[in-house]
Amino acid sequence: MEENKYLIKPDSKVAAFRSKNKVDIIYSSLIIPNELIDIARNKKYTVRTFGCQANERDGEIISGILEKIGYSKANSLEESDVIILNTCAIRENANERVFGEIGHLRVLKRNNPDLVFALCGCMAQQETTISKILSTNNQVDLIFGTHNISNLPDLLYQAYLSKEKIVQVYSKEGEVYEDLPSVRDSKTKAWVNIMYGCDKFCTYCVVPYTRGKERSRLKEDIIKEVNELVREGYQEITLLGQNVNAYGNDLNLGYNFEDLLKEVAKTNIPRIRFTTSHPWNFTKGMIEAIRDYPNIMPYVHLPLQSGDDEILKRMGRRYTFKEYLELYNLIRSTIPNVAITTDIIVGFPNESDEAFENTMKIVDECKYDGAYTFIFSPRPGTPAYLMKDEISSQTKSKRLERLIEATKKYAKLRNVEQEGKILKVLVDGPSKRNPDILSGYSEENKLVNFKGNPNSIGKIVKVKILKGKAFTLEGVQVDE
Ligand code: SAH
Ligand code: SF4
Ligand code: F3S
């Protein structure tokens, strides 16, 4: 019997597989059924994205495909004819938020029975989530996976034709798609994928299963995209990958992330950022490139996860705390005024008091500019899900509280160090809290609120820093 291509559910065993096969690069693949173009006329869409920057970029591509079909962006959920939730599965609370959202949408569906409601992103790649949605949530019309985005026009058309739910979630290593349309969220800052997927398989993490294997875009395609962004007047790009240091490994061309960074810098885009860089395989050459090219921003996100060797080993992180510290210190001593932030997980299965104290020691030593801190969330299908854990949730919460307090203290300390300096700020717009104040990010990726000229929005200006707080800097523009 032939498989029904509109009822393909995720398969975690297949998702965990890695081959050495060469990755296909697919150009200009979008096919839009004419009937769908008729349906889409005068119809509106909303894409709501959760999770990381890779997902944000996927959201922009999904919007691009919908606009290419003929939909236009809705101003509210109520006026939407198509609603797409682009989800994240990294922690259980991310999943819960999406289930909450699905609940709210029930009302919309009641008021507008023609509404097509779709779910995609990393939650779609998870067996447990999909069986739950299929058995309980009848308002979902379409589910598609992270490898199925280019099929969206056909899937959407099928959703209009069929009374059944349309499900198409491939579990595979994946390809590289080029030339998909996109609608970028910002006119000044852009995400640029340089690679997809992850092969690190940290034991707590769903990403290698939801995103497929590490696969790099060709440098020619990346540089072409960056040059277009320069022409369009973009001020900043962020090169995206789950682990950008692995860029190029799969292509075997002897061309790595350091080479790419330098070549991107030569396009003269005013600002280059990248995320995320794993401490493993972070080379001296990368650090020197950040130092030597003024348009590569002096900011590194360097996830620690834990400061304890036994936990790091069980997490599968591939470095010891000593190696981490060496790298950290090299970055600090090589790049002037660099800012470094991190991610830390507390309460990994059977994390002892001593292990937690080891993490606190590294935090005390590194005095990060900022930290994203999480309580370990067991993810079905990952090795850590099955690890024995006898640590109570109260203990974990207390640890998190202590960690947050410490990281806040150091963030403030680092920000106070900026007082009196003149920093370059790319102005995003009026501050969220006070319309008379402008806000933007410094080269060091610090959020700066300042008094300045409203005509500076979208430009890079000089701001004298008057006050450093835990999460923001305050200042005044000095080059109006
Ligand atoms: N590719 C990035 C991480 C992406 S996920 C990297 O390797 O740095 C972002 C962060 O979420 C991770 O750094 C980790 O701190 C956290 N995270 C991932 N899985 C988690 C889990 N199961 N529980 C709690 N935090 C988790
Ligand atoms: Fe997850 Fe580790 Fe890959 Fe980061 S490097 S995405 S934490 S598996
Ligand atoms: Fe979430 Fe998937 Fe990104 S799990 S963090 S959206 S890769």
Short mmCIF file of C-alpha atoms and ligand atoms in Angstrom, two decimals:
data_model
loop_
_atom_site.label_atom_id
_atom_site.label_comp_id
_atom_site.label_asym_id
_atom_site.label_seq_id
_atom_site.Cartn_x
_atom_site.Cartn_y
_atom_site.Cartn_z
CA MET A 1 0.00 0.00 0.00
CA GLU A 2 1.24 3.46 -0.81
CA GLU A 3 1.87 5.72 2.13
CA ASN A 4 -0.58 8.58 2.54
CA LYS A 5 1.68 11.61 2.20
CA TYR A 6 -0.76 13.71 4.18
CA LEU A 7 -0.57 11.50 7.24
CA ILE A 8 3.11 11.20 8.04
CA LYS A 9 3.82 11.34 11.75
CA PRO A 10 7.20 11.91 13.39
CA ASP A 11 9.40 8.91 14.12
CA SER A 12 12.00 9.46 16.84
CA LYS A 13 14.17 6.50 15.83
CA VAL A 14 14.62 7.87 12.34
CA ALA A 15 15.23 11.37 13.74
CA ALA A 16 18.17 10.11 15.81
CA PHE A 17 19.95 8.59 12.80
CA ARG A 18 23.05 10.16 11.26
CA SER A 19 24.72 9.14 8.02
CA LYS A 20 27.79 10.40 6.23
CA ASN A 21 25.75 11.01 3.08
CA LYS A 22 26.23 14.24 1.23
CA VAL A 23 23.47 16.78 1.82
CA ASP A 24 21.33 17.89 -1.13
CA ILE A 25 21.07 21.59 -1.79
CA ILE A 26 17.73 22.40 -3.33
CA TYR A 27 17.22 25.62 -5.29
CA SER A 28 13.90 27.23 -6.27
CA SER A 29 11.69 24.40 -5.03
CA LEU A 30 8.45 26.22 -4.27
CA ILE A 31 5.37 25.02 -6.17
CA ILE A 32 2.11 26.87 -5.60
CA PRO A 33 -1.18 25.28 -6.79
CA ASN A 34 -3.23 27.77 -8.86
CA GLU A 35 -6.38 26.85 -6.93
CA LEU A 36 -4.67 27.99 -3.72
CA ILE A 37 -3.87 31.38 -5.26
CA ASP A 38 -7.62 31.82 -5.84
CA ILE A 39 -8.45 30.76 -2.31
CA ALA A 40 -5.85 33.11 -0.79
CA ARG A 41 -7.13 36.25 -2.52
CA ASN A 42 -8.12 38.85 0.15
CA LYS A 43 -7.26 36.41 2.93
CA LYS A 44 -5.03 37.16 5.89
CA TYR A 45 -2.49 35.26 7.93
CA THR A 46 -0.73 35.29 11.30
CA VAL A 47 2.46 33.41 12.08
CA ARG A 48 3.29 33.21 15.76
CA THR A 49 6.82 32.03 16.52
CA PHE A 50 8.24 30.65 19.77
CA GLY A 51 11.79 29.57 20.61
CA CYS A 52 15.21 30.40 19.20
CA GLN A 53 16.46 32.61 16.37
CA ALA A 54 16.51 29.66 13.96
CA ASN A 55 12.79 29.38 14.53
CA GLU A 56 12.35 33.16 14.09
CA ARG A 57 14.04 32.83 10.73
CA ASP A 58 11.77 29.90 9.79
CA GLY A 59 8.81 32.11 10.78
CA GLU A 60 10.03 34.77 8.33
CA ILE A 61 10.26 32.15 5.59
CA ILE A 62 6.78 30.80 6.35
CA SER A 63 5.44 34.39 6.14
CA GLY A 64 7.32 34.80 2.85
CA ILE A 65 5.70 31.67 1.41
CA LEU A 66 2.22 32.78 2.54
CA GLU A 67 2.68 36.22 0.95
CA LYS A 68 3.97 34.64 -2.24
CA ILE A 69 0.76 32.58 -2.37
CA GLY A 70 -1.23 35.82 -1.99
CA TYR A 71 -2.15 36.05 1.69
CA SER A 72 -1.50 39.34 3.45
CA LYS A 73 -0.47 39.85 7.05
CA ALA A 74 -3.35 40.18 9.52
CA ASN A 75 -3.44 42.84 12.22
CA SER A 76 -5.02 40.52 14.75
CA LEU A 77 -5.78 36.85 15.35
CA GLU A 78 -9.49 37.62 14.98
CA GLU A 79 -9.14 38.82 11.37
CA SER A 80 -6.83 35.93 10.39
CA ASP A 81 -7.90 33.27 7.91
CA VAL A 82 -4.75 31.23 8.50
CA ILE A 83 -2.99 31.00 11.85
CA ILE A 84 0.31 29.19 12.13
CA LEU A 85 1.94 28.43 15.46
CA ASN A 86 5.66 27.91 14.89
CA THR A 87 6.58 26.08 18.07
CA CYS A 88 9.58 25.25 20.29
CA ALA A 89 10.11 22.06 22.30
CA ILE A 90 13.27 22.89 24.21
CA ARG A 91 11.66 22.79 27.67
CA GLU A 92 8.33 21.56 28.97
CA ASN A 93 7.11 25.10 29.73
CA ALA A 94 7.62 26.00 26.05
CA ASN A 95 5.26 23.12 25.17
CA GLU A 96 2.76 24.16 27.81
CA ARG A 97 2.58 27.69 26.46
CA VAL A 98 1.70 26.34 23.04
CA PHE A 99 -0.98 24.03 24.42
CA GLY A 100 -2.41 27.07 26.24
CA GLU A 101 -2.44 28.98 22.98
CA ILE A 102 -4.20 26.12 21.16
CA GLY A 103 -6.89 26.29 23.85
CA HIS A 104 -7.42 30.03 23.28
CA LEU A 105 -7.78 29.50 19.56
CA ARG A 106 -10.77 27.24 20.03
CA VAL A 107 -12.96 30.35 20.33
CA LEU A 108 -11.61 31.83 17.08
CA LYS A 109 -12.39 28.64 15.25
CA ARG A 110 -15.94 28.70 16.58
CA ASN A 111 -16.41 32.26 15.24
CA ASN A 112 -14.76 31.52 11.91
CA PRO A 113 -15.21 27.89 10.83
CA ASP A 114 -13.15 28.50 7.65
CA LEU A 115 -10.10 29.42 9.67
CA VAL A 116 -7.14 27.14 8.93
CA PHE A 117 -5.15 26.52 12.03
CA ALA A 118 -1.68 25.00 11.64
CA LEU A 119 1.12 23.94 13.93
CA CYS A 120 4.74 23.59 12.90
CA GLY A 121 8.24 23.90 14.36
CA CYS A 122 10.05 21.68 16.81
CA MET A 123 6.98 20.47 18.72
CA ALA A 124 5.66 19.05 15.47
CA GLN A 125 8.74 16.81 15.29
CA GLN A 126 7.90 15.09 18.58
CA GLU A 127 5.98 11.82 18.65
CA THR A 128 4.46 12.37 22.10
CA THR A 129 3.24 15.87 21.28
CA ILE A 130 1.69 14.87 17.99
CA SER A 131 -0.18 11.90 19.41
CA LYS A 132 -1.54 14.19 22.13
CA ILE A 133 -2.69 16.78 19.60
CA LEU A 134 -4.18 14.20 17.28
CA SER A 135 -6.19 12.61 20.06
CA THR A 136 -7.40 15.76 21.83
CA ASN A 137 -7.18 18.94 19.77
CA ASN A 138 -9.71 18.95 17.00
CA GLN A 139 -9.23 22.58 16.08
CA VAL A 140 -5.80 21.89 14.57
CA ASP A 141 -6.18 21.40 10.79
CA LEU A 142 -2.58 21.06 9.69
CA ILE A 143 0.66 19.88 11.25
CA PHE A 144 3.93 20.16 9.36
CA GLY A 145 7.53 19.60 10.43
CA THR A 146 10.76 21.58 10.26
CA HIS A 147 11.74 19.61 7.12
CA ASN A 148 8.39 20.25 5.41
CA ILE A 149 8.30 24.04 5.18
CA SER A 150 8.85 24.15 1.42
CA ASN A 151 5.76 21.92 0.98
CA LEU A 152 3.55 24.43 2.77
CA PRO A 153 1.55 25.55 -0.33
CA ASP A 154 0.49 21.99 -1.14
CA LEU A 155 -0.22 21.16 2.52
CA LEU A 156 -2.32 24.27 2.98
CA TYR A 157 -4.28 23.49 -0.18
CA GLN A 158 -4.93 19.96 1.07
CA ALA A 159 -6.12 21.42 4.40
CA TYR A 160 -8.81 23.34 2.48
CA LEU A 161 -9.84 20.24 0.52
CA SER A 162 -9.85 17.67 3.28
CA LYS A 163 -12.03 17.21 6.33
CA GLU A 164 -9.24 15.16 7.92
CA LYS A 165 -6.26 16.68 9.63
CA ILE A 166 -3.27 17.04 7.33
CA VAL A 167 -0.09 15.81 8.97
CA GLN A 168 3.27 15.84 7.24
CA VAL A 169 6.29 15.56 9.50
CA TYR A 170 9.37 14.05 7.93
CA SER A 171 11.91 12.64 10.36
CA LYS A 172 15.15 12.80 8.47
CA GLU A 173 18.57 14.34 8.35
CA GLY A 174 17.41 17.08 6.05
CA GLU A 175 18.44 19.11 3.03
CA VAL A 176 19.46 22.70 2.51
CA TYR A 177 16.76 24.80 0.83
CA GLU A 178 17.79 27.94 -1.02
CA ASP A 179 15.67 30.66 -2.62
CA LEU A 180 12.62 30.28 -0.38
CA PRO A 181 10.89 33.64 -0.11
CA SER A 182 10.88 35.44 3.22
CA VAL A 183 9.45 38.51 4.90
CA ARG A 184 11.97 39.82 7.39
CA ASP A 185 10.70 41.18 10.71
CA SER A 186 13.12 44.11 10.73
CA LYS A 187 14.48 46.56 8.16
CA THR A 188 17.76 47.05 10.03
CA LYS A 189 18.67 43.69 11.57
CA ALA A 190 18.57 40.36 9.76
CA TRP A 191 19.07 36.70 10.59
CA VAL A 192 21.22 34.74 8.16
CA ASN A 193 21.28 30.96 8.45
CA ILE A 194 24.72 29.54 7.85
CA MET A 195 23.89 26.00 8.86
CA TYR A 196 21.02 23.86 10.05
CA GLY A 197 20.67 21.01 12.52
CA CYS A 198 22.96 19.70 15.22
CA ASP A 199 25.10 16.60 15.66
CA LYS A 200 26.28 17.25 19.22
CA PHE A 201 23.49 15.26 20.90
CA CYS A 202 23.93 16.84 24.33
CA THR A 203 22.01 14.35 26.44
CA TYR A 204 19.31 16.79 27.63
CA CYS A 205 18.55 18.40 24.26
CA VAL A 206 15.83 17.84 21.65
CA VAL A 207 17.38 19.93 18.89
CA PRO A 208 19.36 17.16 17.10
CA TYR A 209 16.09 15.20 16.82
CA THR A 210 13.87 18.11 15.75
CA ARG A 211 16.27 19.77 13.32
CA GLY A 212 18.22 16.98 11.67
CA LYS A 213 21.90 16.70 10.99
CA GLU A 214 24.47 19.48 10.79
CA ARG A 215 24.38 20.80 7.25
CA SER A 216 26.02 23.95 6.01
CA ARG A 217 24.94 26.35 3.31
CA LEU A 218 27.47 27.01 0.59
CA LYS A 219 29.53 30.10 1.30
CA GLU A 220 28.54 31.54 -2.09
CA ASP A 221 24.87 31.43 -1.13
CA ILE A 222 25.56 33.01 2.27
CA ILE A 223 27.68 35.82 0.85
CA LYS A 224 25.09 36.47 -1.85
CA GLU A 225 22.41 36.86 0.83
CA VAL A 226 24.61 39.18 2.91
CA ASN A 227 25.42 41.34 -0.14
CA GLU A 228 21.69 41.71 -0.84
CA LEU A 229 21.15 42.78 2.77
CA VAL A 230 23.94 45.36 2.45
CA ARG A 231 22.27 46.72 -0.70
CA GLU A 232 18.93 46.92 1.10
CA GLY A 233 20.55 49.03 3.81
CA TYR A 234 20.64 46.49 6.65
CA GLN A 235 22.91 47.53 9.51
CA GLU A 236 23.34 44.22 11.29
CA ILE A 237 23.26 40.53 10.54
CA THR A 238 23.39 37.56 12.90
CA LEU A 239 24.85 34.37 11.47
CA LEU A 240 22.77 31.49 12.76
CA GLY A 241 23.55 27.90 13.57
CA GLN A 242 23.00 25.66 16.61
CA ASN A 243 26.77 25.47 16.74
CA VAL A 244 28.38 27.87 14.28
CA ASN A 245 31.90 26.51 14.95
CA ALA A 246 30.89 23.39 13.09
CA TYR A 247 30.24 25.42 9.93
CA GLY A 248 31.71 23.75 6.86
CA ASN A 249 32.64 20.41 8.47
CA ASP A 250 30.02 18.57 6.44
CA LEU A 251 31.04 20.24 3.17
CA ASN A 252 34.64 19.06 3.40
CA LEU A 253 35.95 22.01 1.41
CA GLY A 254 38.63 23.02 3.90
CA TYR A 255 36.66 26.19 4.55
CA ASN A 256 35.54 26.79 8.14
CA PHE A 257 33.68 29.30 10.31
CA GLU A 258 36.76 31.47 10.74
CA ASP A 259 37.10 31.78 6.95
CA LEU A 260 33.41 32.55 6.61
CA LEU A 261 33.49 35.21 9.35
CA LYS A 262 36.32 37.02 7.57
CA GLU A 263 34.65 36.82 4.19
CA VAL A 264 31.36 38.09 5.59
CA ALA A 265 33.25 40.94 7.28
CA LYS A 266 34.59 42.00 3.88
CA THR A 267 31.05 42.60 2.57
CA ASN A 268 31.13 45.72 4.76
CA ILE A 269 27.88 45.01 6.49
CA PRO A 270 28.20 47.42 9.46
CA ARG A 271 27.64 44.79 12.17
CA ILE A 272 28.09 41.03 12.32
CA ARG A 273 27.00 38.81 15.17
CA PHE A 274 26.77 35.05 15.38
CA THR A 275 25.04 32.52 17.58
CA THR A 276 25.50 30.00 19.08
CA SER A 277 29.12 29.08 19.47
CA HIS A 278 29.75 25.90 21.43
CA PRO A 279 32.88 26.08 23.64
CA TRP A 280 34.08 22.93 21.89
CA ASN A 281 35.98 23.71 18.66
CA PHE A 282 36.01 27.47 19.32
CA THR A 283 39.32 28.33 17.66
CA LYS A 284 41.95 30.96 18.40
CA GLY A 285 41.52 32.13 14.81
CA MET A 286 37.84 32.89 15.44
CA ILE A 287 38.77 34.97 18.47
CA GLU A 288 41.41 36.87 16.50
CA ALA A 289 38.96 37.51 13.67
CA ILE A 290 36.54 39.09 16.16
CA ARG A 291 39.40 41.26 17.43
CA ASP A 292 40.72 42.24 14.00
CA TYR A 293 37.56 43.08 12.06
CA PRO A 294 35.78 46.14 13.45
CA ASN A 295 32.45 45.02 12.01
CA ILE A 296 32.51 41.69 13.89
CA MET A 297 30.91 42.61 17.19
CA PRO A 298 32.83 42.07 20.45
CA TYR A 299 30.21 39.79 21.92
CA VAL A 300 30.28 36.04 22.49
CA HIS A 301 27.55 33.81 23.83
CA LEU A 302 29.42 30.89 25.37
CA PRO A 303 27.08 28.37 27.00
CA LEU A 304 28.60 26.80 30.11
CA GLN A 305 25.62 24.55 31.08
CA SER A 306 27.46 23.31 34.18
CA GLY A 307 30.74 23.98 35.96
CA ASP A 308 31.11 20.40 37.16
CA ASP A 309 33.13 17.89 35.17
CA GLU A 310 31.03 14.88 36.07
CA ILE A 311 27.82 16.65 35.05
CA LEU A 312 29.44 18.04 31.88
CA LYS A 313 30.42 14.52 30.98
CA ARG A 314 26.92 13.16 31.55
CA MET A 315 25.54 16.10 29.54
CA GLY A 316 27.84 15.09 26.67
CA ARG A 317 29.31 18.58 26.42
CA ARG A 318 32.83 17.52 25.31
CA TYR A 319 34.79 19.98 27.52
CA THR A 320 35.97 20.18 31.12
CA PHE A 321 35.49 23.25 33.29
CA LYS A 322 39.24 23.92 32.97
CA GLU A 323 39.09 23.91 29.17
CA TYR A 324 36.08 26.18 29.33
CA LEU A 325 37.88 28.64 31.61
CA GLU A 326 40.95 28.68 29.40
CA LEU A 327 38.83 29.56 26.40
CA TYR A 328 36.85 32.11 28.37
CA ASN A 329 40.01 33.85 29.56
CA LEU A 330 41.53 33.81 26.10
CA ILE A 331 38.43 35.53 24.69
CA ARG A 332 38.46 38.14 27.47
CA SER A 333 42.17 38.86 27.12
CA THR A 334 42.20 38.97 23.29
CA ILE A 335 39.15 41.11 22.47
CA PRO A 336 39.01 44.58 24.03
CA ASN A 337 35.74 45.41 25.85
CA VAL A 338 34.24 42.03 24.89
CA ALA A 339 30.97 40.98 26.51
CA ILE A 340 30.35 37.32 27.25
CA THR A 341 27.03 35.75 28.18
CA THR A 342 26.13 32.16 28.92
CA ASP A 343 23.45 29.50 29.39
CA ILE A 344 23.34 27.41 32.56
CA ILE A 345 21.13 24.47 33.48
CA VAL A 346 20.57 23.66 37.16
CA GLY A 347 19.11 20.43 38.46
CA PHE A 348 20.47 18.08 35.81
CA PRO A 349 19.62 14.52 37.03
CA ASN A 350 21.32 13.86 40.38
CA GLU A 351 23.28 17.09 40.38
CA SER A 352 24.84 17.02 43.87
CA ASP A 353 25.26 20.06 46.11
CA GLU A 354 28.95 19.91 45.35
CA ALA A 355 28.36 19.86 41.60
CA PHE A 356 26.09 22.88 41.88
CA GLU A 357 28.72 24.69 43.96
CA ASN A 358 31.21 24.01 41.17
CA THR A 359 28.89 25.83 38.78
CA MET A 360 28.64 28.74 41.22
CA LYS A 361 32.44 28.87 41.40
CA ILE A 362 32.74 29.30 37.64
CA VAL A 363 30.03 31.95 37.72
CA ASP A 364 31.99 33.78 40.44
CA GLU A 365 35.13 33.50 38.38
CA CYS A 366 33.70 34.49 34.99
CA LYS A 367 31.42 37.30 36.19
CA TYR A 368 29.34 37.06 33.01
CA ASP A 369 27.78 40.08 31.33
CA GLY A 370 24.55 38.13 31.38
CA ALA A 371 23.20 34.61 31.75
CA TYR A 372 20.16 32.61 30.69
CA THR A 373 19.43 30.16 33.47
CA PHE A 374 17.12 27.16 33.30
CA ILE A 375 15.95 24.31 35.47
CA PHE A 376 16.58 21.02 33.68
CA SER A 377 13.47 19.89 31.87
CA PRO A 378 13.33 16.18 30.99
CA ARG A 379 12.58 15.83 27.28
CA PRO A 380 11.05 12.58 26.03
CA GLY A 381 13.35 10.79 23.61
CA THR A 382 16.60 12.22 25.00
CA PRO A 383 19.07 10.15 27.07
CA ALA A 384 18.79 12.45 30.12
CA TYR A 385 15.04 11.79 30.24
CA LEU A 386 15.82 8.29 31.45
CA MET A 387 18.49 9.28 34.00
CA LYS A 388 17.67 8.72 37.66
CA ASP A 389 17.00 11.94 39.53
CA GLU A 390 16.55 12.15 43.28
CA ILE A 391 16.93 15.89 43.66
CA SER A 392 13.73 17.57 44.84
CA SER A 393 12.17 20.36 42.84
CA GLN A 394 12.46 22.66 45.90
CA THR A 395 16.22 22.15 45.91
CA LYS A 396 16.36 22.91 42.20
CA SER A 397 14.31 26.08 42.61
CA LYS A 398 16.53 27.26 45.46
CA ARG A 399 19.61 26.65 43.33
CA LEU A 400 18.10 28.58 40.46
CA GLU A 401 17.30 31.48 42.77
CA ARG A 402 20.88 31.62 44.03
CA LEU A 403 22.24 31.37 40.51
CA ILE A 404 19.98 34.15 39.24
CA GLU A 405 20.98 36.38 42.13
CA ALA A 406 24.69 35.84 41.42
CA THR A 407 24.43 36.31 37.65
CA LYS A 408 22.39 39.49 38.16
CA LYS A 409 25.02 40.86 40.52
CA TYR A 410 27.81 40.24 37.99
CA ALA A 411 25.79 41.58 35.06
CA LYS A 412 25.34 44.80 37.00
CA LEU A 413 29.03 44.90 37.86
CA ARG A 414 29.97 44.55 34.19
CA ASN A 415 27.45 47.23 33.24
CA VAL A 416 28.74 49.63 35.88
CA GLU A 417 32.18 49.19 34.25
CA GLN A 418 30.72 50.81 31.11
CA GLU A 419 29.85 54.05 32.92
CA GLY A 420 31.66 57.03 31.40
CA LYS A 421 32.43 55.16 28.16
CA ILE A 422 31.09 56.16 24.76
CA LEU A 423 29.45 53.15 23.08
CA LYS A 424 28.13 52.76 19.55
CA VAL A 425 24.43 51.95 19.57
CA LEU A 426 22.24 50.74 16.71
CA VAL A 427 18.94 52.48 17.45
CA ASP A 428 15.87 50.23 17.34
CA GLY A 429 13.25 52.83 18.25
CA PRO A 430 11.58 54.48 21.22
CA SER A 431 12.06 52.55 24.46
CA LYS A 432 9.19 50.24 25.42
CA ARG A 433 8.60 51.94 28.75
CA ASN A 434 9.14 55.60 27.86
CA PRO A 435 8.47 57.01 24.36
CA ASP A 436 10.79 59.99 25.02
CA ILE A 437 13.74 57.65 25.42
CA LEU A 438 15.41 55.78 22.53
CA SER A 439 16.68 52.26 22.83
CA GLY A 440 19.06 50.01 20.98
CA TYR A 441 21.99 47.63 21.36
CA SER A 442 25.64 48.50 21.78
CA GLU A 443 28.34 46.60 19.91
CA GLU A 444 28.73 44.50 23.06
CA ASN A 445 25.03 43.55 22.74
CA LYS A 446 24.00 45.59 25.76
CA LEU A 447 20.56 47.16 25.75
CA VAL A 448 21.00 50.93 26.02
CA ASN A 449 18.20 53.39 26.85
CA PHE A 450 19.17 56.96 26.13
CA LYS A 451 18.09 60.52 25.46
CA GLY A 452 18.72 61.25 21.83
CA ASN A 453 17.55 62.42 18.45
CA PRO A 454 14.45 60.51 17.19
CA ASN A 455 15.87 60.82 13.65
CA SER A 456 18.56 58.34 14.69
CA ILE A 457 16.23 55.32 14.48
CA GLY A 458 17.83 52.67 12.26
CA LYS A 459 21.27 54.31 12.54
CA ILE A 460 24.38 53.68 14.59
CA VAL A 461 25.04 56.55 17.01
CA LYS A 462 27.41 57.35 19.87
CA VAL A 463 26.01 57.24 23.37
CA LYS A 464 27.77 58.25 26.56
CA ILE A 465 26.93 55.77 29.30
CA LEU A 466 25.82 57.42 32.53
CA LYS A 467 24.51 54.45 34.48
CA GLY A 468 24.91 50.67 34.41
CA LYS A 469 21.99 48.60 35.74
CA ALA A 470 21.52 44.82 35.91
CA PHE A 471 19.85 44.45 32.50
CA THR A 472 20.29 47.82 30.79
CA LEU A 473 22.57 50.82 30.40
CA GLU A 474 21.37 54.42 30.52
CA GLY A 475 23.00 57.23 28.63
CA VAL A 476 22.81 60.23 26.40
CA GLN A 477 23.55 60.55 22.68
CA VAL A 478 26.68 62.60 22.01
CA ASP A 479 26.69 62.91 18.20
CA GLU A 480 23.26 64.40 17.35
N1 SAH B 1 22.72 25.25 20.34
C1 SAH B 1 22.77 25.99 21.52
C2 SAH B 1 21.62 25.78 22.47
C3 SAH B 1 20.25 25.86 22.01
S1 SAH B 1 19.09 25.57 23.27
C4 SAH B 1 24.03 25.60 22.27
O1 SAH B 1 24.44 24.48 22.25
O2 SAH B 1 24.53 26.47 22.94
C5 SAH B 1 19.34 26.96 24.35
C6 SAH B 1 19.62 26.59 25.76
O3 SAH B 1 18.52 25.91 26.33
C7 SAH B 1 20.76 25.62 25.98
O4 SAH B 1 22.00 26.25 25.94
C8 SAH B 1 20.46 25.05 27.34
O5 SAH B 1 21.02 25.83 28.37
C9 SAH B 1 18.95 25.14 27.41
N2 SAH B 1 18.33 23.82 27.33
C10 SAH B 1 18.37 22.96 26.31
N3 SAH B 1 17.71 21.81 26.63
C11 SAH B 1 17.27 21.96 27.90
C12 SAH B 1 16.53 21.13 28.79
N4 SAH B 1 16.14 19.91 28.45
N5 SAH B 1 16.25 21.63 30.02
C13 SAH B 1 16.64 22.87 30.39
N6 SAH B 1 17.34 23.68 29.59
C14 SAH B 1 17.65 23.24 28.35
FE1 SF4 B 2 21.37 21.10 21.88
FE2 SF4 B 2 23.90 20.61 22.46
FE3 SF4 B 2 23.14 20.85 19.92
FE4 SF4 B 2 23.19 22.98 21.50
S1 SF4 B 2 24.95 21.75 20.88
S2 SF4 B 2 21.56 22.40 20.10
S3 SF4 B 2 22.58 22.15 23.48
S4 SF4 B 2 22.53 19.24 21.33
FE1 F3S B 3 13.23 25.53 20.37
FE2 F3S B 3 13.62 24.15 18.19
FE3 F3S B 3 14.95 26.38 18.58
S1 F3S B 3 13.37 23.34 20.21
S2 F3S B 3 15.14 26.46 20.78
S3 F3S B 3 12.78 26.19 18.35
S4 F3S B 3 15.67 24.59 17.51
#
